[in-house]
Amino acid sequence: MAHTSGCAEAQKHKCVCGGCGGLEHGWRGHLRLAVAPPADRAAFRARADAAWSTATRRKRPEPSERGKAAATDTAIADIVDWLAANGRAIEQVEELGTAIAGEAPPLLAPELEAHGRTACMKAMTDHFWCELLACFARVLSDVKEQLDLAPGLVAREILASRQAYKRSLLADTVARAAVHATWEVVQRVSFAARLDDLIRAVRILAVLICKAPEHHAAVARNCLDPLSGEVISTATQERLMQIFPAEWLQETRTTLAS
Ligand SMILES: [Zn+2]
Ligand SMILES: [Zn+2]
């Protein structure tokens, strides 16, 4: 079955498009919504809010499937509204999604043919691409954390080197302050912030491409949770806390507690 506009614009949580294997699922439609008139975005949010109210009207120990879907739809409404106010981020997610959807499949075509394209595509609709993106988001943010260790490592090295080569005496604190000042400035040059932008774009794309984030631990943990401070509202974070196990939402918990 070929990929259709129904899959690209999908808002239901059950798409099984074997044409794209889920790689084109939903995200283009949501990006279009981010540049649509505010009334269209408000209608999308209102539908999610209404579904949440209906699903949570009766108190039950476990949220229903419809309630879970409504909570993640509210998170998507937050992402779409945030994108609407951040045009550069729309371009970044679009560029990333277009590049992956356009250029990755031809690169893996020989593997797909060798293992049966139809069977591979069908298996991929089972949260493959969103998982892949969510894993990239986590690994890249780990790399970013390593990057944050850079000034400390540089300071250690420069102090050891000056001592080894008996360079002119300079107080350690001055050398350390110089390293930290340089690092601060380096991070402000125009192209330094790109890793942050990339990580955020990967997270957003993973959420938008996922047909049912409420059933996808990696998307919740690696993407929805870290988006909680900047992109996802407090009200939505509270909904997410009701549908996901607390240990999946470490950052959300911290944000809500502060
Ligand atoms: Zn499709
Ligand atoms: Zn998924």
XYZ file of N, CA and C and ligand atoms in Angstrom:
776
model
N 0.850 -1.202 0.000
C 0.000 0.000 0.000
C 0.882 1.247 0.000
N 0.585 2.198 -0.899
C 1.422 3.398 -1.004
C 1.155 4.352 0.156
N 2.180 5.153 0.479
C 2.007 6.206 1.475
C 1.014 7.230 0.935
N 0.100 7.687 1.762
C -0.925 8.635 1.303
C -0.930 9.875 2.189
N -1.701 10.894 1.748
C -1.829 12.105 2.559
C -2.510 11.763 3.886
N -3.321 10.692 3.898
C -3.973 10.271 5.144
C -2.959 9.938 6.217
N -1.829 9.346 5.816
C -0.764 8.996 6.760
C 0.027 10.252 7.141
N 0.344 11.099 6.139
C 1.124 12.318 6.409
C 0.375 13.254 7.351
N -0.976 13.260 7.239
C -1.783 14.185 8.049
C -2.382 13.466 9.258
N -1.961 12.220 9.497
C -2.630 11.378 10.492
C -2.688 12.021 11.872
N -3.867 11.919 12.504
C -3.985 12.365 13.896
C -4.487 11.217 14.765
N -4.988 10.142 14.100
C -5.410 8.963 14.871
C -4.158 8.224 15.351
N -4.346 7.349 16.336
C -3.179 6.709 16.951
C -2.972 5.276 16.450
N -3.470 4.971 15.215
C -3.419 3.577 14.773
C -2.863 3.374 13.369
N -2.172 4.351 12.807
C -1.750 4.259 11.404
C -0.805 3.066 11.178
N -1.030 2.310 10.079
C -0.108 1.231 9.722
C 0.234 1.342 8.244
N 0.822 2.464 7.846
C 1.112 2.711 6.441
C 2.373 1.944 6.026
N 2.150 0.860 5.256
C 3.288 0.076 4.773
C 4.020 0.773 3.647
N 3.440 1.847 3.105
C 4.084 2.578 2.004
C 5.318 3.305 2.476
N 5.263 3.878 3.681
C 6.413 4.650 4.184
C 7.021 3.972 5.414
N 6.401 2.923 5.902
C 6.906 2.266 7.112
C 6.830 3.179 8.330
N 5.974 4.213 8.250
C 5.820 5.140 9.372
C 6.758 6.339 9.309
N 7.643 6.355 8.308
C 8.650 7.426 8.228
C 8.050 8.774 7.853
N 6.896 8.727 7.194
C 6.230 9.979 6.791
C 5.025 10.251 7.691
N 4.875 9.429 8.738
C 3.643 9.502 9.527
C 3.485 10.828 10.288
N 2.358 11.486 10.030
C 1.901 12.579 10.900
C 2.679 13.879 10.929
N 3.994 13.820 10.825
C 4.761 15.030 11.145
C 4.536 16.180 10.185
N 4.368 15.860 8.866
C 4.151 16.972 7.921
C 2.832 17.683 8.228
N 1.810 16.903 8.559
C 0.506 17.487 8.885
C 0.607 18.389 10.112
N 1.360 17.926 11.121
C 1.484 18.740 12.332
C 2.320 20.001 12.078
N 3.329 19.897 11.219
C 4.104 21.096 10.878
C 3.221 22.082 10.104
N 2.347 21.537 9.230
C 1.427 22.426 8.503
C 0.478 23.121 9.484
N 0.054 22.369 10.504
C -0.829 22.953 11.518
C -0.121 24.105 12.251
N 1.208 23.961 12.435
C 1.970 25.001 13.145
C 2.007 26.315 12.363
N 1.799 26.260 11.033
C 1.775 27.515 10.259
C 0.348 27.864 9.812
N -0.624 27.083 10.292
C -2.036 27.345 9.947
C -2.567 28.480 10.827
N -3.762 29.032 10.475
C -4.340 30.091 11.316
C -4.526 29.598 12.759
N -4.386 30.508 13.745
C -4.507 30.126 15.160
C -5.794 29.357 15.462
N -6.877 29.654 14.728
C -8.161 28.979 14.992
C -8.032 27.465 14.752
N -7.236 27.076 13.736
C -7.071 25.646 13.438
C -6.336 24.953 14.584
N -5.315 25.647 15.112
C -4.565 25.060 16.234
C -5.450 24.975 17.471
N -6.257 26.022 17.675
C -7.151 26.030 18.836
C -8.153 24.872 18.727
N -8.630 24.591 17.494
C -9.595 23.502 17.309
C -8.947 22.156 17.626
N -7.690 21.993 17.202
C -6.956 20.752 17.484
C -6.822 20.555 18.999
N -6.440 21.643 19.691
C -6.295 21.569 21.145
C -7.640 21.286 21.827
N -8.683 21.953 21.325
C -10.011 21.784 21.945
C -10.465 20.329 21.836
N -10.170 19.694 20.685
C -10.555 18.279 20.515
C -9.824 17.407 21.544
N -8.530 17.684 21.745
C -7.748 16.893 22.713
C -8.266 17.142 24.137
N -8.552 18.422 24.450
C -9.048 18.759 25.792
C -10.398 18.079 26.061
N -11.273 18.114 25.027
C -12.603 17.502 25.196
C -12.461 15.994 25.415
N -11.567 15.358 24.637
C -11.363 13.907 24.777
C -10.807 13.589 26.169
N -9.931 14.455 26.676
C -9.361 14.252 28.020
C -10.456 14.360 29.086
N -11.314 15.399 28.946
C -12.389 15.588 29.937
C -13.318 14.379 29.954
N -13.711 13.918 28.742
C -14.609 12.759 28.668
C -13.948 11.534 29.291
N -12.674 11.334 28.937
C -11.987 10.117 29.381
C -11.725 10.111 30.884
N -11.625 11.292 31.493
C -11.271 11.334 32.923
C -12.473 11.706 33.801
N -13.658 11.734 33.164
C -14.848 12.131 33.935
C -15.071 11.171 35.111
N -14.967 9.870 34.781
C -15.125 8.896 35.868
C -13.755 8.529 36.422
N -13.648 8.554 37.736
C -12.359 8.222 38.360
C -12.108 6.730 38.237
N -10.956 6.373 37.675
C -10.576 4.957 37.659
C -9.101 4.865 38.020
N -8.700 3.670 38.473
C -7.310 3.542 38.908
C -6.324 3.774 37.768
N -6.689 3.319 36.563
C -5.802 3.429 35.400
C -6.457 4.333 34.362
N -5.739 5.267 33.753
C -6.377 6.056 32.697
C -6.740 5.163 31.509
N -7.872 5.469 30.843
C -8.299 4.659 29.693
C -7.384 4.935 28.500
N -7.497 4.067 27.469
C -6.716 4.261 26.239
C -7.007 5.629 25.630
N -8.294 6.004 25.617
C -8.656 7.308 25.017
C -8.077 8.451 25.824
N -8.030 8.261 27.153
C -7.441 9.294 28.006
C -5.953 9.453 27.737
N -5.275 8.308 27.595
C -3.828 8.355 27.321
C -3.557 9.060 25.990
N -4.363 8.688 24.979
C -4.185 9.315 23.656
C -4.454 10.816 23.746
N -5.487 11.198 24.534
C -5.819 12.624 24.655
C -4.685 13.386 25.334
N -4.041 12.763 26.330
C -2.938 13.438 27.034
C -1.757 13.674 26.091
N -1.416 12.666 25.270
C -0.284 12.884 24.361
C -0.680 13.843 23.233
N -1.973 13.867 22.856
C -2.419 14.859 21.870
C -2.274 16.279 22.423
N -2.507 16.442 23.732
C -2.332 17.771 24.321
C -0.865 18.177 24.262
N 0.020 17.189 24.500
C 1.454 17.480 24.399
C 1.797 17.892 22.962
N 1.176 17.222 21.982
C 1.422 17.592 20.578
C 0.873 19.000 20.307
N -0.301 19.320 20.884
C -0.853 20.676 20.723
C 0.123 21.710 21.286
N 0.760 21.396 22.419
C 1.759 22.307 23.000
C 2.949 22.464 22.056
N 3.413 21.334 21.504
C 4.558 21.381 20.586
C 4.202 22.223 19.359
N 3.001 21.996 18.809
C 2.568 22.731 17.609
C 2.479 24.233 17.919
N 1.900 24.600 19.070
C 1.801 26.021 19.436
C 3.186 26.627 19.648
N 4.074 25.849 20.284
C 5.432 26.353 20.503
C 6.126 26.571 19.155
N 5.949 25.609 18.236
C 6.543 25.748 16.897
C 5.982 26.988 16.200
N 4.657 27.215 16.360
C 4.025 28.361 15.700
C 4.693 29.669 16.115
N 5.200 29.707 17.345
C 5.867 30.922 17.838
C 7.365 30.892 17.582
N 7.883 29.796 17.020
C 9.329 29.654 16.797
C 9.591 29.141 15.380
N 9.448 30.066 14.418
C 9.523 29.694 13.004
C 10.807 28.972 12.626
N 11.923 29.374 13.252
C 13.201 28.750 12.917
C 13.169 27.255 13.263
N 12.498 26.933 14.381
C 12.411 25.530 14.802
C 11.558 24.724 13.819
N 10.506 25.344 13.251
C 9.698 24.635 12.236
C 10.601 24.263 11.064
N 11.406 25.248 10.619
C 12.308 24.979 9.477
C 13.276 23.852 9.804
N 13.769 23.846 11.048
C 14.744 22.815 11.428
C 14.109 21.425 11.435
N 12.899 21.314 12.020
C 12.238 19.998 12.065
C 11.896 19.553 10.646
N 11.433 20.514 9.831
C 11.076 20.193 8.446
C 12.309 19.731 7.657
N 13.424 20.450 7.849
C 14.652 20.096 7.124
C 15.118 18.692 7.532
N 15.065 18.445 8.840
C 15.496 17.144 9.360
C 14.587 16.016 8.844
N 13.265 16.217 8.963
C 12.313 15.188 8.542
C 12.404 14.926 7.045
N 12.522 16.004 6.261
C 12.587 15.858 4.806
C 13.859 15.123 4.403
N 14.965 15.463 5.061
C 16.234 14.810 4.726
C 16.163 13.312 5.045
N 15.662 12.980 6.235
C 15.630 11.555 6.624
C 14.640 10.788 5.742
N 13.422 11.341 5.594
C 12.392 10.618 4.818
C 12.792 10.498 3.348
N 13.516 11.513 2.843
C 13.882 11.494 1.423
C 15.137 10.683 1.140
N 16.111 10.772 2.027
C 17.428 10.220 1.683
C 17.781 8.909 2.381
N 17.129 8.644 3.535
C 17.474 7.384 4.222
C 16.954 6.139 3.467
N 15.682 6.144 3.020
C 15.187 4.915 2.364
C 16.028 4.455 1.172
N 16.463 5.362 0.255
C 17.305 4.864 -0.844
C 18.600 4.232 -0.339
N 19.139 4.767 0.764
C 20.398 4.221 1.290
C 20.216 2.805 1.838
N 19.012 2.533 2.370
C 18.842 1.181 2.910
C 18.048 0.277 1.981
N 17.812 0.766 0.739
C 17.042 -0.024 -0.236
C 17.597 -1.439 -0.447
N 18.936 -1.607 -0.594
C 19.439 -2.974 -0.811
C 19.057 -3.922 0.328
N 19.112 -3.442 1.572
C 18.734 -4.273 2.729
C 17.244 -4.597 2.691
N 16.442 -3.568 2.345
C 14.990 -3.783 2.281
C 14.656 -4.839 1.232
N 15.318 -4.730 0.069
C 15.040 -5.705 -1.004
C 15.468 -7.100 -0.551
N 16.628 -7.174 0.092
C 17.160 -8.485 0.496
C 16.239 -9.183 1.502
N 15.575 -8.395 2.341
C 14.755 -9.002 3.391
C 13.259 -8.889 3.123
N 12.904 -8.465 1.928
C 11.486 -8.339 1.591
C 10.959 -6.987 2.023
N 10.827 -6.075 1.038
C 10.436 -4.699 1.349
C 9.118 -4.633 2.123
N 8.116 -5.402 1.664
C 6.783 -5.286 2.276
C 6.819 -5.693 3.747
N 7.495 -6.812 4.021
C 7.561 -7.282 5.411
C 8.328 -6.271 6.280
N 9.439 -5.734 5.740
C 10.233 -4.754 6.509
C 9.403 -3.519 6.816
N 8.704 -3.016 5.781
C 7.914 -1.797 5.959
C 6.817 -2.019 6.999
N 6.208 -3.209 6.953
C 5.131 -3.507 7.907
C 5.706 -3.516 9.328
N 6.860 -4.167 9.493
C 7.482 -4.204 10.825
C 7.865 -2.802 11.286
N 8.314 -1.971 10.342
C 8.744 -0.618 10.707
C 7.597 0.268 11.193
N 6.354 -0.056 10.753
C 5.229 0.756 11.244
C 5.023 0.544 12.752
N 5.651 -0.509 13.299
C 5.526 -0.762 14.737
C 6.577 0.046 15.508
N 6.440 1.382 15.451
C 7.267 2.324 16.231
C 8.765 2.216 15.938
N 9.147 1.906 14.685
C 10.583 1.793 14.407
C 11.274 3.149 14.310
N 10.750 4.052 13.442
C 11.462 5.312 13.198
C 11.416 6.237 14.411
N 10.300 6.220 15.151
C 10.236 7.078 16.342
C 11.214 6.567 17.395
N 11.356 5.231 17.478
C 12.325 4.651 18.429
C 13.745 5.071 18.039
N 14.020 4.969 16.735
C 15.355 5.336 16.250
C 15.662 6.807 16.579
N 14.691 7.681 16.333
C 14.904 9.110 16.614
C 15.039 9.350 18.117
N 14.191 8.672 18.907
C 14.256 8.859 20.362
C 15.614 8.406 20.902
N 16.166 7.314 20.343
C 17.491 6.845 20.770
C 18.571 7.849 20.367
N 18.449 8.398 19.144
C 19.394 9.444 18.731
C 19.338 10.625 19.705
N 18.110 11.022 20.081
C 17.957 12.169 20.978
C 18.689 11.913 22.298
N 18.536 10.683 22.834
C 19.174 10.390 24.119
C 20.695 10.352 24.001
N 21.174 9.665 22.953
C 22.627 9.542 22.800
C 23.249 10.921 22.536
N 22.602 11.739 21.698
C 23.142 13.076 21.426
C 23.136 13.939 22.685
N 22.114 13.784 23.531
C 22.126 14.612 24.741
C 23.177 14.103 25.735
N 23.490 12.795 25.693
C 24.620 12.296 26.492
C 25.933 12.911 25.987
N 26.078 12.979 24.653
C 27.274 13.585 24.065
C 27.375 15.042 24.506
N 26.209 15.724 24.509
C 26.169 17.129 24.936
C 26.653 17.260 26.382
N 26.231 16.311 27.233
C 26.682 16.341 28.626
C 28.190 16.174 28.720
N 28.721 15.282 27.877
C 30.183 15.108 27.825
C 30.848 16.418 27.438
N 30.190 17.116 26.487
C 30.724 18.389 26.012
C 30.809 19.399 27.153
N 29.823 19.324 28.067
C 29.827 20.238 29.209
C 31.025 20.002 30.128
N 31.626 18.806 30.026
C 32.811 18.517 30.851
C 34.062 19.152 30.242
N 33.935 19.669 29.008
C 35.112 20.158 28.279
C 35.956 21.178 29.056
N 35.366 22.244 29.617
C 36.235 23.238 30.270
C 37.042 22.650 31.423
N 36.443 21.760 32.215
C 37.161 21.132 33.326
C 38.357 20.327 32.825
N 38.127 19.552 31.740
C 39.199 18.721 31.186
C 40.315 19.592 30.606
N 39.903 20.662 29.916
C 40.900 21.566 29.323
C 41.727 22.217 30.432
N 41.060 22.663 31.492
C 41.783 23.325 32.590
C 42.816 22.369 33.183
N 42.400 21.104 33.389
C 43.318 20.129 33.974
C 44.548 19.950 33.080
N 44.277 19.865 31.783
C 45.366 19.626 30.847
C 46.328 20.811 30.791
N 45.774 22.008 30.750
C 46.634 23.198 30.591
C 47.492 23.406 31.843
N 46.920 23.114 33.019
C 47.692 23.280 34.260
C 48.843 22.268 34.288
N 48.539 21.029 33.906
C 49.570 19.984 33.903
C 50.670 20.334 32.901
N 50.274 20.819 31.752
C 51.235 21.121 30.697
C 52.147 22.286 31.090
N 51.569 23.335 31.691
C 52.400 24.490 32.090
C 53.435 24.065 33.129
N 52.964 23.157 34.012
C 53.883 22.689 35.048
C 55.000 21.832 34.422
N 54.618 20.940 33.532
C 55.591 20.029 32.909
C 56.643 20.790 32.125
N 56.220 21.831 31.428
C 57.174 22.588 30.595
C 57.748 23.815 31.307
N 57.459 23.896 32.628
C 57.965 25.004 33.447
C 57.718 26.380 32.803
N 56.463 26.587 32.379
C 56.070 27.885 31.810
C 56.025 28.936 32.920
N 55.994 30.219 32.505
C 55.942 31.320 33.471
C 54.826 31.097 34.475
N 55.138 31.376 35.708
C 54.209 31.093 36.801
C 52.897 31.887 36.647
N 51.796 31.181 36.684
C 50.483 31.823 36.597
C 49.577 31.093 37.589
N 48.865 31.867 38.407
C 48.005 31.216 39.412
C 47.002 30.278 38.725
N 46.792 29.074 39.339
C 45.839 28.096 38.796
C 44.469 28.722 38.579
N 44.076 29.549 39.554
C 42.715 30.113 39.464
C 42.584 31.026 38.245
N 43.666 31.722 37.903
C 43.620 32.596 36.721
C 43.492 31.734 35.461
N 44.305 30.670 35.398
C 44.244 29.786 34.223
C 42.844 29.177 34.084
N 42.298 28.711 35.219
C 40.956 28.107 35.184
C 39.916 29.128 34.739
N 40.024 30.348 35.288
C 39.060 31.391 34.921
C 39.153 31.689 33.427
N 40.391 31.659 32.877
C 40.562 31.925 31.438
C 39.893 30.836 30.605
N 40.040 29.586 31.053
C 39.416 28.478 30.318
C 37.891 28.628 30.353
N 37.347 28.903 31.536
C 35.887 29.015 31.651
C 35.349 30.210 30.868
N 36.091 31.327 30.898
C 35.660 32.503 30.135
C 35.670 32.186 28.637
N 36.733 31.496 28.184
C 36.824 31.146 26.759
C 35.665 30.236 26.365
N 35.386 29.237 27.222
C 34.311 28.284 26.927
C 32.964 28.991 26.817
N 32.764 29.965 27.730
C 31.509 30.717 27.704
C 31.353 31.463 26.384
N 32.458 32.066 25.941
C 32.424 32.841 24.707
C 32.256 31.916 23.498
N 32.996 30.794 23.523
C 32.920 29.838 22.407
C 31.472 29.380 22.195
N 30.760 29.158 23.310
C 29.389 28.667 23.184
C 28.435 29.700 22.601
N 28.906 30.972 22.584
C 28.030 32.029 22.060
C 28.274 32.310 20.580
N 29.309 31.724 19.971
C 29.517 31.994 18.541
C 28.356 31.370 17.758
N 28.113 31.925 16.565
C 26.857 31.648 15.859
C 26.582 30.160 15.641
N 27.616 29.352 15.418
C 27.351 27.967 15.042
C 27.471 26.986 16.209
N 27.678 27.501 17.427
C 27.906 26.591 18.557
C 26.622 25.980 19.100
N 25.495 26.685 18.933
C 24.241 26.218 19.552
C 23.574 25.121 18.748
N 24.205 24.704 17.653
C 23.498 23.800 16.738
C 23.208 22.430 17.332
N 24.040 21.940 18.233
C 23.773 20.625 18.812
C 22.473 20.670 19.623
N 22.285 21.773 20.379
C 21.028 21.929 21.129
C 19.831 21.940 20.180
N 19.964 22.712 19.092
C 18.868 22.800 18.118
C 18.593 21.435 17.502
N 19.682 20.726 17.182
C 19.529 19.404 16.561
C 18.808 18.448 17.508
N 19.248 18.436 18.762
C 18.632 17.529 19.738
C 17.142 17.853 19.885
N 16.827 19.147 19.967
C 15.417 19.527 20.117
C 14.609 19.126 18.881
N 15.176 19.354 17.684
C 14.460 18.997 16.451
C 14.238 17.483 16.371
N 15.239 16.709 16.779
C 15.108 15.240 16.764
C 13.992 14.818 17.738
N 13.957 15.432 18.918
C 12.913 15.097 19.903
C 11.526 15.409 19.357
N 11.387 16.608 18.783
C 10.071 17.013 18.268
C 9.645 16.085 17.132
N 10.580 15.797 16.213
C 10.239 14.919 15.084
C 9.822 13.533 15.593
N 10.522 13.031 16.596
C 10.182 11.702 17.143
C 8.759 11.688 17.696
N 8.380 12.754 18.410
C 7.018 12.799 18.972
C 5.992 12.894 17.841
N 6.277 13.739 16.846
C 5.294 13.963 15.775
C 5.173 12.758 14.843
N 6.245 11.991 14.698
C 6.240 10.834 13.785
C 5.612 9.612 14.469
N 5.583 9.622 15.792
C 5.094 8.459 16.546
C 3.569 8.398 16.484
N 3.048 7.221 16.080
C 1.589 7.132 15.924
C 0.877 7.096 17.270
N 1.559 6.663 18.318
C 0.912 6.577 19.627
C 1.962 6.724 20.730
N 2.390 7.979 21.008
C 3.434 8.167 22.026
C 3.066 7.566 23.385
N 1.745 7.430 23.637
C 1.330 6.868 24.935
C 1.729 5.405 25.082
N 2.104 4.760 23.936
C 2.556 3.366 24.006
C 4.039 3.239 23.706
N 4.779 4.344 23.839
C 6.162 4.302 23.402
C 7.081 4.907 24.472
N 7.651 4.008 25.266
C 8.461 4.445 26.412
C 9.605 5.359 25.999
N 10.350 5.003 24.926
C 11.515 5.801 24.543
C 11.113 7.214 24.137
N 9.964 7.343 23.463
C 9.499 8.670 23.050
C 9.112 9.491 24.287
N 8.461 8.833 25.256
C 8.076 9.540 26.481
C 9.316 9.977 27.274
N 10.225 9.030 27.482
C 11.418 9.294 28.304
C 12.400 10.255 27.645
N 12.718 9.989 26.365
C 13.821 10.708 25.714
C 13.372 11.978 25.009
N 12.053 12.107 24.777
C 11.599 13.247 23.975
C 10.576 14.101 24.713
N 9.423 13.520 25.093
C 8.403 14.322 25.777
C 8.943 14.863 27.096
N 9.608 14.020 27.862
C 10.084 14.437 29.182
C 11.063 15.623 29.103
N 12.145 15.524 28.289
C 13.051 16.676 28.245
C 12.456 17.904 27.564
N 11.377 17.744 26.773
C 10.734 18.925 26.171
C 9.869 19.658 27.200
N 9.691 19.028 28.385
C 8.700 19.541 29.338
C 8.975 20.969 29.800
N 10.235 21.314 30.026
C 10.515 22.659 30.534
C 10.240 23.748 29.514
N 10.750 23.547 28.291
C 10.720 24.625 27.298
C 9.427 24.643 26.481
N 8.945 23.470 26.120
C 7.903 23.394 25.088
C 6.536 22.990 25.659
N 6.527 22.124 26.658
C 5.259 21.553 27.123
C 4.776 22.257 28.388
N 3.503 22.649 28.364
C 2.962 23.467 29.458
C 2.796 22.660 30.751
N 2.655 23.400 31.842
C 2.500 22.756 33.145
C 1.246 21.877 33.190
N 0.128 22.401 32.624
C -1.131 21.636 32.646
C -0.946 20.303 31.916
N -0.254 20.356 30.768
C -0.037 19.120 30.004
C 0.902 18.181 30.749
N 1.919 18.756 31.398
C 2.848 17.922 32.171
C 2.085 17.151 33.239
N 1.094 17.813 33.846
C 0.308 17.127 34.880
C -0.496 15.970 34.286
N -1.029 16.192 33.071
C -1.737 15.090 32.390
C -0.779 13.937 32.105
N 0.409 14.286 31.610
C 1.376 13.239 31.261
C 1.759 12.428 32.497
N 1.836 13.132 33.645
C 2.170 12.438 34.897
C 1.093 11.408 35.255
N -0.141 11.677 34.811
C -1.225 10.736 35.133
C -1.218 9.499 34.243
N -0.618 9.610 33.039
C -0.703 8.462 32.119
C 0.595 7.663 32.009
N 1.719 8.276 32.389
C 2.993 7.557 32.281
C 3.534 7.213 33.671
N 4.284 6.103 33.781
C 4.942 5.811 35.063
C 5.875 6.970 35.440
N 5.906 7.325 36.716
C 6.666 8.499 37.154
C 8.140 8.429 36.750
N 8.702 7.182 36.713
C 10.138 7.109 36.406
C 10.448 7.425 34.936
N 9.408 7.494 34.096
C 9.641 7.891 32.707
C 9.749 9.410 32.584
N 9.320 10.134 33.597
C 9.210 11.594 33.480
C 10.018 12.303 34.569
N 11.301 11.955 34.660
C 12.167 12.521 35.703
C 12.220 14.050 35.635
N 12.459 14.582 34.410
C 12.619 16.038 34.264
C 11.300 16.756 34.503
N 10.200 16.136 34.030
C 8.877 16.737 34.225
C 8.590 16.853 35.715
N 8.937 15.787 36.441
C 8.712 15.783 37.886
C 9.475 16.926 38.548
N 10.735 17.097 38.137
C 11.556 18.173 38.709
C 10.978 19.539 38.350
N 10.567 19.697 37.075
C 10.010 20.993 36.648
C 8.750 21.308 37.436
N 7.874 20.299 37.605
C 6.616 20.537 38.320
C 6.858 20.857 39.789
N 7.896 20.239 40.355
C 8.168 20.439 41.781
C 8.761 21.823 42.058
N 9.381 22.441 41.009
C 10.076 23.732 41.275
C 9.117 24.922 41.187
Zn 2.836 6.598 5.276
Zn 6.426 5.448 18.522
